[in-house]
Amino acid sequence: MGWSQERLEHVAQTRLGGAKLIVVANREPYIHRFKDGEVEWIRPAGGLTAALDPVMRACGGTWVAHGSGDADRQTADASGRLRVPPDDPTYTLRRVWLSKDDEEGYYYGFANSALWPLCHQVYARPVFDPAHWDAYKRVNELFAQAVLDEADGGPALVFVQDYHFALLPRLLKQARPDLVVAQFWHIPWPNPETFRVCPWGREILDGMLGNDLMSFHTQYHCNNFLETVDRTLECRIDRERFAVERSGQATSVRPHPISVDPRLAAEYLGDDWERRAEKFRKRYRLGDRPLLVGVDRVDYTKGIPERLLAVDRLLQQHPEWKGKFHFLQVGAPSRTHLPAYRDLNDEVQNLADRINWAHGDGSWRPVMFLNEHHGPEDIFLLYRMAAGCVVSSLHDGMNLVAKEFVTARPDEQGVLVLSQFTGAARELPDAVLVNPFDVQATADGLLAALTMPADEQRRRMRKMRQQVDDHNIFRWAGMLLSEVGRMVEPADLPEPSGVTPPSEERQRDLLASRHSLDTIALTWGAG
């Protein structure tokens, strides 16, 4: 039986036994903002929120996140809570309010100027600022308090997302040892030699080892993490069970590659996608030429300049393709508060202008750079229109654009040109795999996308679609939580001598918690 939202919903609602699911992520799944004097809500760009929202719709519970919209306070209650999705509420969003200094130091500072480049091996130097580290610790403590408020003393499973909260698991365990805590690290984990440059590496690892389960996209990242822990901390590594024992706590380390909800493609495309595609082509004067598309945040890990250089190389070597296709890069502005991102934005625009000047004419531009946010309806429309989708990340934990593109092609046409340095490359070997640092190889990949016979496209796309259908976001959630369920079954230990036994009221609370966690173990273990 395949994993579906209905299956996950049934299991979560009938067998969690009263244990509350609490997801913690920096980004909220729904943002409220003012537009023309009115309040509107949007879904933010990003693979994490798109992946987790259907899981939360299925399971219910609470999502704890930074409230970043300028109308967020007006739409939440005094505690920062509201029910979402706004048009069909199924779970609770708990917004945490951060000061400008907190956001500057924690998010733009330590998370994205230190941890992000440290974990992505793309030759960007991390910035280790003590003030940023202080803000990072402070915000992790704020989120810990919010989670404890939401748990409200009862049994809960806390599912922490990503590198913004490396310290949070240990903070939660110190306050509530009975909580079950798991963390998914959505970006790569570096090798020990790379990680050792971090001045606060020991504190980060100790925080992460507060988890019962520490999960990454690939086995390679799990191996790197274990090696890093082994070289940095006093602990015991159990390599047979892939676990770390430290200070009386065991943390399992497992790969769980994240995925997407394949059903969303049809929802976002709608029945009128062909009419919208025709309108889009007219708006940008695309004619009926084939489109190669890239869809990314403008981030230096995504290899956007590298793919533009490949377009330039293709046109130099195959001038017969001039005037016969467009490369359309959707680049959502990202972290423009940071100089490296502003500089990258300028670099991409300048490259696009140079290529258009060198190869284009008055009626044809080879490169179109749409440097603005586009909603999922527009993005999936581009996937459906494209002759090829180019994912040229220099280093990526997974990259869900690759999987989204596959789900948007029920016609079994279109070519995925995919960097071999993504987690997705391990699951989608029928893509055209390229080394994005090799301009010639990437140019050859673009040419393959433009010239591949329909039968070959169909053969490759059919296999990739089957892979994504079978390994969807609900399977990811089910298998990950199944892992937690198997490891949290409490053992019956004798009371140590000289310790006062708990009160009758406390014993009743412990029995209730144990019942709930036993139920989780039985439920998810059966998945």
Coordinates of C-alpha atoms in Angstrom, one line a residue:
M1 CA 0.0 0.0 0.0
G2 CA 1.5 3.3 -1.1
W3 CA 1.9 6.4 1.2
S4 CA -0.8 9.1 0.8
Q5 CA -2.0 12.0 2.7
E6 CA -5.1 10.0 3.6
R7 CA -3.0 7.2 5.0
L8 CA -0.9 9.5 7.0
E9 CA -3.9 11.4 8.3
H10 CA -5.7 8.2 9.3
V11 CA -2.7 6.9 11.3
A12 CA -1.9 10.3 12.9
Q13 CA -5.5 11.0 14.0
T14 CA -6.4 7.5 15.3
R15 CA -3.2 6.2 16.9
L16 CA -1.0 9.0 18.2
G17 CA -2.6 8.4 21.6
G18 CA -2.7 12.0 22.6
A19 CA 0.9 12.9 21.9
K20 CA 1.1 16.3 20.2
L21 CA 3.1 16.8 17.0
I22 CA 5.1 20.1 17.1
V23 CA 7.1 21.1 14.0
V24 CA 9.7 23.9 14.5
A25 CA 11.0 25.8 11.4
N26 CA 12.4 29.3 10.9
R27 CA 10.0 29.9 8.0
E28 CA 6.2 30.0 8.4
P29 CA 4.0 28.2 5.9
Y30 CA 1.6 31.2 5.5
I31 CA 2.6 34.8 5.7
H32 CA 0.2 37.7 6.1
R33 CA 1.1 41.1 4.6
F34 CA -0.5 44.4 3.7
K35 CA -1.2 45.1 0.1
D36 CA -3.1 48.3 -1.0
G37 CA -4.3 48.7 2.5
E38 CA -5.8 45.2 2.7
V39 CA -4.4 42.1 4.4
E40 CA -3.5 39.2 2.1
W41 CA -1.8 35.8 2.8
I42 CA 0.8 34.1 0.6
R43 CA 2.7 30.9 0.6
P44 CA 6.4 31.7 0.9
A45 CA 8.9 30.4 -1.7
G46 CA 11.0 27.5 -0.6
G47 CA 11.0 23.7 -0.7
L48 CA 10.8 23.2 3.1
T49 CA 7.5 24.9 3.6
A50 CA 6.0 23.3 0.4
A51 CA 7.1 19.9 1.6
L52 CA 6.0 20.1 5.2
D53 CA 2.6 21.9 4.8
P54 CA 0.8 18.8 3.4
V55 CA 2.3 16.7 6.2
M56 CA 0.9 19.1 8.8
R57 CA -2.5 19.1 7.1
A58 CA -2.5 15.4 7.4
C59 CA -1.3 15.1 11.0
G60 CA -2.5 18.3 12.6
G61 CA -0.6 19.7 15.6
T62 CA 1.4 23.0 15.8
W63 CA 4.0 24.6 13.5
V64 CA 6.2 27.0 15.5
A65 CA 7.9 29.6 13.2
H66 CA 9.2 33.2 13.0
G67 CA 6.4 35.6 12.2
S68 CA 7.9 37.6 9.4
G69 CA 4.9 39.2 7.6
D70 CA 4.1 42.9 8.2
A71 CA 0.4 41.9 8.9
D72 CA 1.3 38.7 10.9
R73 CA 0.6 40.3 14.3
Q74 CA -2.8 41.5 13.2
T75 CA -3.9 38.1 12.2
A76 CA -2.7 36.1 15.2
D77 CA -4.0 36.1 18.8
A78 CA -2.1 37.5 21.8
S79 CA 0.1 34.4 22.0
G80 CA 0.9 34.5 18.2
R81 CA -1.4 31.6 17.4
L82 CA -3.8 31.2 14.4
R83 CA -5.3 28.3 12.5
V84 CA -4.0 27.6 9.0
P85 CA -4.3 27.2 6.1
P86 CA -6.3 30.4 6.1
D87 CA -8.9 29.1 3.6
D88 CA -9.2 25.6 5.1
P89 CA -7.8 25.4 8.7
T90 CA -6.4 22.0 9.8
Y91 CA -3.5 22.9 12.1
T92 CA -2.1 25.7 14.4
L93 CA 0.6 28.1 13.5
R94 CA 2.5 29.6 16.5
R95 CA 4.4 32.7 15.5
V96 CA 7.5 33.7 17.4
W97 CA 8.3 37.5 17.3
L98 CA 12.0 38.4 16.8
S99 CA 13.6 41.9 17.1
K100 CA 15.5 43.4 14.2
D101 CA 18.7 42.7 16.1
D102 CA 17.7 39.0 16.7
E103 CA 16.9 38.6 13.0
E104 CA 20.1 40.3 11.9
G105 CA 22.3 38.2 14.2
Y106 CA 20.6 34.8 14.2
Y107 CA 19.2 34.5 10.6
Y108 CA 21.3 36.7 8.4
G109 CA 24.3 36.4 10.7
F110 CA 25.1 33.0 12.2
A111 CA 22.6 30.8 10.3
N112 CA 23.3 32.2 6.8
S113 CA 26.7 33.8 7.1
A114 CA 28.3 31.0 9.1
L115 CA 26.5 27.7 9.0
W116 CA 25.2 27.9 5.4
P117 CA 28.6 28.4 3.7
L118 CA 30.2 26.0 6.2
C119 CA 27.9 23.2 5.2
H120 CA 27.9 24.0 1.5
Q121 CA 31.2 23.3 -0.1
V122 CA 31.1 26.0 -2.7
Y123 CA 34.2 27.9 -1.6
A124 CA 32.3 30.8 0.2
R125 CA 34.1 31.7 3.4
P126 CA 32.0 31.5 6.6
V127 CA 31.8 34.5 8.8
F128 CA 32.2 33.7 12.5
D129 CA 31.0 36.7 14.5
P130 CA 30.6 36.3 18.3
A131 CA 27.7 38.7 18.3
H132 CA 25.9 36.6 15.7
W133 CA 26.6 33.5 17.8
D134 CA 25.0 35.2 20.9
A135 CA 21.9 36.1 18.8
Y136 CA 21.7 32.5 17.5
K137 CA 21.8 31.2 21.1
R138 CA 19.2 33.8 22.2
V139 CA 16.8 32.9 19.4
N140 CA 17.1 29.2 20.0
E141 CA 16.2 29.8 23.6
L142 CA 13.1 31.9 22.5
F143 CA 12.0 29.0 20.3
A144 CA 12.6 26.5 23.1
Q145 CA 10.2 28.4 25.3
A146 CA 7.6 28.6 22.6
V147 CA 7.8 24.8 22.1
L148 CA 7.5 24.2 25.8
D149 CA 4.5 26.4 25.9
E150 CA 2.9 24.5 23.1
A151 CA 3.7 21.1 24.7
D152 CA 1.9 22.4 27.8
G153 CA 3.4 19.7 30.0
G154 CA 1.9 16.9 28.0
P155 CA 3.5 14.2 25.8
A156 CA 4.7 15.6 22.5
L157 CA 6.9 14.7 19.6
V158 CA 8.9 17.7 18.5
F159 CA 10.2 17.7 14.9
V160 CA 12.9 20.3 14.4
Q161 CA 13.8 21.6 11.0
D162 CA 17.2 22.6 9.7
Y163 CA 20.3 24.5 10.6
H164 CA 18.6 27.4 12.3
F165 CA 18.0 25.4 15.4
A166 CA 21.1 23.3 16.2
L167 CA 21.0 24.2 19.9
L168 CA 17.2 23.7 20.3
P169 CA 17.1 19.9 20.9
R170 CA 19.5 20.0 23.9
L171 CA 17.5 23.0 25.4
L172 CA 14.3 21.0 25.1
K173 CA 15.7 17.9 26.6
Q174 CA 17.2 19.8 29.5
A175 CA 13.8 21.2 30.3
R176 CA 11.7 18.2 29.4
P177 CA 13.6 14.9 29.2
D178 CA 10.4 13.1 28.4
L179 CA 9.9 14.9 25.2
V180 CA 10.6 13.0 22.0
V181 CA 12.8 15.2 19.8
A182 CA 13.8 14.6 16.1
Q183 CA 15.6 16.9 13.7
F184 CA 15.9 17.0 10.0
W185 CA 18.9 18.8 8.6
H186 CA 17.8 20.0 5.1
I187 CA 21.3 21.0 3.9
P188 CA 24.5 19.0 3.5
W189 CA 26.8 18.1 6.4
P190 CA 30.5 18.8 5.8
N191 CA 33.4 16.6 6.4
P192 CA 35.2 16.8 9.8
E193 CA 38.1 18.9 8.5
T194 CA 35.7 21.5 7.1
F195 CA 33.6 21.6 10.3
R196 CA 36.5 22.0 12.7
V197 CA 37.0 25.6 11.7
C198 CA 33.8 26.6 13.5
P199 CA 34.7 28.2 16.8
W200 CA 31.5 26.9 18.4
G201 CA 31.5 23.4 16.9
R202 CA 31.4 21.6 20.2
E203 CA 28.3 23.5 21.3
I204 CA 26.6 22.9 18.0
L205 CA 27.2 19.2 18.0
D206 CA 26.1 18.9 21.7
G207 CA 22.9 20.7 20.8
M208 CA 22.2 18.4 17.9
L209 CA 22.9 15.3 20.1
G210 CA 19.9 16.3 22.3
N211 CA 17.8 14.6 19.5
D212 CA 16.5 11.1 19.8
L213 CA 16.9 11.0 16.0
M214 CA 19.2 13.1 13.8
S215 CA 18.3 12.8 10.1
F216 CA 19.9 13.9 6.9
H217 CA 19.1 13.5 3.2
T218 CA 21.8 10.9 2.3
Q219 CA 24.0 8.3 4.0
Y220 CA 27.0 10.3 3.0
H221 CA 25.9 13.2 5.1
C222 CA 25.2 10.8 8.0
N223 CA 28.7 9.4 7.7
N224 CA 30.2 12.9 7.7
F225 CA 28.2 13.8 10.8
L226 CA 29.3 10.7 12.8
E227 CA 32.9 11.3 11.8
T228 CA 32.6 14.9 12.9
V229 CA 31.2 13.9 16.3
D230 CA 33.8 11.2 16.8
R231 CA 36.6 13.7 16.2
T232 CA 35.1 16.5 18.3
L233 CA 33.4 15.2 21.4
E234 CA 33.9 12.6 24.1
C235 CA 31.2 10.0 23.2
R236 CA 30.6 6.4 22.1
I237 CA 29.9 5.8 18.4
D238 CA 27.9 2.6 17.7
R239 CA 28.6 2.1 14.0
E240 CA 26.5 -1.0 13.7
R241 CA 23.4 0.9 14.8
F242 CA 24.5 4.3 13.5
A243 CA 24.0 5.9 16.9
V244 CA 25.9 8.2 19.3
E245 CA 25.8 7.7 23.0
R246 CA 26.7 10.8 25.1
S247 CA 25.8 11.8 28.7
G248 CA 23.4 8.9 29.0
Q249 CA 21.4 9.7 25.8
A250 CA 21.4 7.8 22.5
T251 CA 20.9 9.7 19.2
S252 CA 20.3 7.6 16.1
V253 CA 21.6 9.1 12.8
R254 CA 19.6 8.1 9.7
P255 CA 19.1 9.1 6.1
H256 CA 15.6 10.1 5.1
P257 CA 15.6 11.8 1.6
I258 CA 12.8 14.4 1.5
S259 CA 10.4 14.6 -1.4
V260 CA 7.2 16.4 -2.6
D261 CA 3.5 15.8 -2.9
P262 CA 3.0 14.6 -6.5
R263 CA -0.7 15.7 -6.4
L264 CA 0.1 19.4 -6.1
A265 CA 1.2 19.6 -9.7
A266 CA -2.3 19.1 -11.1
E267 CA -3.7 21.5 -8.4
Y268 CA -1.3 24.3 -9.4
L269 CA -1.6 23.7 -13.1
G270 CA -5.4 23.6 -13.2
D271 CA -7.5 22.9 -16.2
D272 CA -6.6 26.2 -18.0
W273 CA -2.8 25.8 -18.1
E274 CA -2.7 25.8 -21.9
R275 CA -4.5 29.2 -22.0
R276 CA -2.2 30.6 -19.4
A277 CA 0.9 29.2 -21.2
E278 CA -0.2 31.0 -24.4
K279 CA -0.7 34.2 -22.5
F280 CA 2.8 33.8 -20.9
R281 CA 4.4 33.3 -24.2
K282 CA 2.8 36.4 -25.6
R283 CA 3.7 38.5 -22.6
Y284 CA 7.4 37.7 -23.0
R285 CA 7.5 37.4 -26.8
L286 CA 8.6 33.7 -26.7
G287 CA 6.8 32.6 -29.8
D288 CA 6.7 28.8 -30.1
R289 CA 10.4 28.4 -29.3
P290 CA 11.5 25.6 -26.9
L291 CA 12.1 26.8 -23.3
L292 CA 14.9 25.7 -21.0
V293 CA 14.0 26.9 -17.5
G294 CA 15.8 27.3 -14.2
V295 CA 13.9 27.9 -11.0
D296 CA 15.8 28.9 -7.9
R297 CA 16.3 31.4 -5.1
V298 CA 19.2 33.6 -6.1
D299 CA 21.8 31.8 -4.0
Y300 CA 25.5 31.2 -4.6
T301 CA 25.0 27.4 -4.0
K302 CA 22.6 27.1 -7.0
G303 CA 25.1 27.4 -9.8
I304 CA 23.1 30.1 -11.7
P305 CA 26.1 31.9 -13.2
E306 CA 27.5 28.5 -14.2
R307 CA 24.4 27.5 -16.2
L308 CA 24.4 30.9 -17.9
L309 CA 28.0 30.4 -19.0
A310 CA 26.8 27.0 -20.4
V311 CA 24.2 28.8 -22.4
D312 CA 26.9 31.1 -23.8
R313 CA 29.1 28.1 -24.6
L314 CA 26.2 26.3 -26.4
L315 CA 25.6 29.3 -28.6
Q316 CA 29.3 29.7 -29.4
Q317 CA 29.6 26.1 -30.4
H318 CA 26.2 25.7 -32.1
P319 CA 25.3 29.0 -33.7
E320 CA 22.6 27.2 -35.6
W321 CA 20.5 27.3 -32.4
K322 CA 20.5 31.1 -32.3
G323 CA 17.0 32.4 -32.4
K324 CA 15.6 28.9 -31.8
F325 CA 15.2 28.6 -28.0
H326 CA 15.1 30.7 -24.8
F327 CA 16.7 30.1 -21.5
L328 CA 14.3 31.4 -18.8
Q329 CA 15.8 31.8 -15.3
V330 CA 13.3 32.5 -12.5
G331 CA 15.4 33.9 -9.7
A332 CA 13.4 34.7 -6.5
P333 CA 15.4 37.4 -4.6
S334 CA 16.9 35.9 -1.5
R335 CA 18.7 37.3 1.6
T336 CA 19.4 40.5 -0.2
H337 CA 20.4 41.9 3.2
L338 CA 23.7 40.1 2.7
P339 CA 26.4 41.6 0.4
A340 CA 27.2 38.2 -1.2
Y341 CA 23.6 37.8 -2.3
R342 CA 23.3 41.4 -3.6
D343 CA 26.6 40.9 -5.6
L344 CA 25.3 37.6 -7.0
N345 CA 22.1 39.2 -8.1
D346 CA 24.1 41.8 -10.0
E347 CA 26.4 39.1 -11.5
V348 CA 23.5 37.1 -12.9
Q349 CA 21.9 40.2 -14.4
N350 CA 25.2 41.3 -15.9
L351 CA 25.8 37.8 -17.3
A352 CA 22.4 37.7 -18.9
D353 CA 22.9 41.1 -20.4
R354 CA 26.3 40.2 -21.8
I355 CA 25.0 36.9 -23.4
N356 CA 22.0 38.7 -24.9
W357 CA 24.3 41.4 -26.4
A358 CA 26.7 38.8 -27.8
H359 CA 24.1 36.4 -29.3
G360 CA 20.7 38.1 -29.5
D361 CA 19.2 40.5 -31.9
G362 CA 16.3 43.0 -31.8
S363 CA 13.6 40.2 -31.9
W364 CA 15.3 37.4 -29.9
R365 CA 16.9 37.3 -26.5
P366 CA 18.5 33.9 -25.5
V367 CA 18.4 34.6 -21.7
M368 CA 15.5 36.0 -19.8
F369 CA 16.1 36.6 -16.0
L370 CA 12.9 37.1 -14.1
N371 CA 14.3 38.4 -10.8
E372 CA 11.1 38.3 -8.8
H373 CA 9.0 36.0 -6.6
H374 CA 6.6 33.8 -8.5
G375 CA 3.8 31.7 -6.9
P376 CA 3.6 27.9 -7.4
E377 CA 0.9 28.3 -10.1
D378 CA 3.4 30.2 -12.3
I379 CA 6.3 27.9 -11.5
F380 CA 4.4 24.7 -12.3
L381 CA 3.2 26.3 -15.5
L382 CA 6.9 26.9 -16.5
Y383 CA 7.7 23.2 -15.6
R384 CA 4.8 22.1 -17.9
M385 CA 5.9 24.4 -20.8
A386 CA 9.6 23.5 -20.6
A387 CA 11.6 21.4 -23.0
G388 CA 14.1 21.1 -20.2
C389 CA 14.6 22.0 -16.6
V390 CA 18.1 22.9 -15.5
V391 CA 19.2 22.2 -11.9
S392 CA 22.9 23.0 -11.6
S393 CA 23.5 23.3 -7.9
L394 CA 27.1 23.3 -6.9
H395 CA 26.2 21.5 -3.6
D396 CA 22.7 20.7 -2.4
G397 CA 21.2 18.5 0.2
M398 CA 18.3 17.4 -2.0
N399 CA 16.8 20.0 -4.4
L400 CA 13.1 19.7 -4.7
V401 CA 12.9 21.6 -7.9
A402 CA 14.1 18.5 -9.7
K403 CA 11.3 16.4 -8.2
E404 CA 8.6 19.1 -8.8
F405 CA 9.5 19.3 -12.5
V406 CA 9.0 15.5 -12.8
T407 CA 5.6 15.7 -11.1
A408 CA 4.5 18.4 -13.5
R409 CA 5.0 16.2 -16.6
P410 CA 2.1 13.7 -17.0
D411 CA 2.8 14.0 -20.7
E412 CA 6.1 12.2 -20.0
Q413 CA 8.0 14.7 -22.0
G414 CA 10.7 17.2 -21.0
V415 CA 14.4 16.6 -19.9
L416 CA 15.8 17.1 -16.5
V417 CA 19.4 18.4 -16.6
L418 CA 20.6 17.7 -13.0
S419 CA 23.8 18.4 -11.1
Q420 CA 25.5 15.3 -9.8
F421 CA 26.2 17.2 -6.6
T422 CA 22.5 17.2 -5.4
G423 CA 20.9 14.6 -3.3
A424 CA 18.2 14.3 -6.0
A425 CA 20.9 12.9 -8.4
R426 CA 21.0 9.7 -6.3
E427 CA 17.3 9.1 -6.7
L428 CA 16.9 10.3 -10.3
P429 CA 19.7 8.7 -12.3
D430 CA 17.6 8.9 -15.5
A431 CA 18.1 12.7 -15.6
V432 CA 20.9 14.1 -17.7
L433 CA 23.6 14.3 -15.0
V434 CA 26.2 17.0 -15.2
N435 CA 29.1 18.5 -13.3
P436 CA 28.1 22.2 -13.0
F437 CA 31.7 23.2 -12.6
D438 CA 32.4 21.9 -16.1
V439 CA 30.9 24.5 -18.5
Q440 CA 31.4 22.2 -21.5
A441 CA 29.6 19.2 -19.8
T442 CA 26.7 21.5 -18.8
A443 CA 26.4 23.0 -22.3
D444 CA 26.3 19.4 -23.7
G445 CA 23.5 18.7 -21.2
L446 CA 21.5 21.7 -22.4
L447 CA 22.0 20.6 -26.0
A448 CA 20.7 17.1 -25.0
A449 CA 17.6 18.7 -23.6
L450 CA 16.9 20.5 -26.8
T451 CA 17.6 17.5 -29.1
M452 CA 16.5 14.4 -27.2
P453 CA 14.0 12.2 -29.1
A454 CA 10.5 12.0 -27.7
D455 CA 10.7 8.2 -27.1
E456 CA 13.9 8.7 -25.0
Q457 CA 12.3 11.5 -23.1
R458 CA 9.3 9.3 -22.3
R459 CA 11.5 6.4 -21.2
R460 CA 13.5 8.5 -18.7
M461 CA 10.5 10.6 -17.5
R462 CA 8.4 7.6 -16.8
K463 CA 11.0 6.1 -14.5
M464 CA 11.6 9.3 -12.7
R465 CA 7.9 9.9 -12.2
Q466 CA 7.5 6.4 -10.7
Q467 CA 10.4 7.1 -8.3
V468 CA 8.9 10.3 -7.1
D469 CA 5.4 8.8 -6.8
D470 CA 6.6 5.9 -4.8
H471 CA 8.9 8.0 -2.6
N472 CA 6.7 11.0 -1.9
I473 CA 6.5 13.4 1.0
F474 CA 4.1 11.2 3.0
R475 CA 6.4 8.3 2.8
W476 CA 9.2 10.6 4.0
A477 CA 7.2 11.7 7.0
G478 CA 5.9 8.2 7.7
M479 CA 9.3 6.5 7.6
L480 CA 11.0 9.2 9.6
L481 CA 8.4 9.2 12.3
S482 CA 8.4 5.4 12.2
E483 CA 12.1 5.6 13.1
V484 CA 11.3 7.8 16.1
G485 CA 8.5 5.5 17.2
R486 CA 10.8 2.4 17.3
M487 CA 13.4 4.1 19.4
V488 CA 11.2 5.9 22.0
E489 CA 9.6 2.8 23.5
P490 CA 10.7 3.3 27.2
A491 CA 12.4 0.6 29.1
D492 CA 11.3 -0.5 32.5
L493 CA 14.2 0.4 34.7
P494 CA 14.4 -0.3 38.5
E495 CA 14.3 2.8 40.8
P496 CA 17.8 3.7 41.9
S497 CA 18.5 3.3 45.6
G498 CA 18.4 6.5 47.7
V499 CA 16.0 8.3 45.4
T500 CA 12.5 9.3 46.5
P501 CA 9.9 7.7 44.3
P502 CA 7.6 10.1 42.3
S503 CA 4.3 11.2 43.8
E504 CA 1.1 9.4 42.8
E505 CA 0.1 12.3 40.6
R506 CA 3.5 12.3 38.9
Q507 CA 3.3 8.5 38.4
R508 CA -0.1 8.9 36.7
D509 CA 1.5 11.6 34.4
L510 CA 4.4 9.3 33.5
L511 CA 2.1 6.4 32.7
A512 CA 0.0 8.6 30.4
S513 CA 3.1 9.8 28.6
R514 CA 4.4 6.2 28.3
H515 CA 1.1 5.1 26.9
S516 CA 1.2 7.8 24.3
L517 CA 4.8 7.1 23.3
D518 CA 4.1 3.3 23.2
T519 CA 1.3 4.1 20.8
I520 CA 3.5 6.1 18.6
A521 CA 6.1 3.3 18.4
L522 CA 3.4 0.7 17.5
T523 CA 1.7 3.0 15.0
W524 CA 4.8 4.2 13.0
G525 CA 6.7 1.0 13.4
A526 CA 3.9 -0.7 11.4
G527 CA 4.4 1.7 8.5

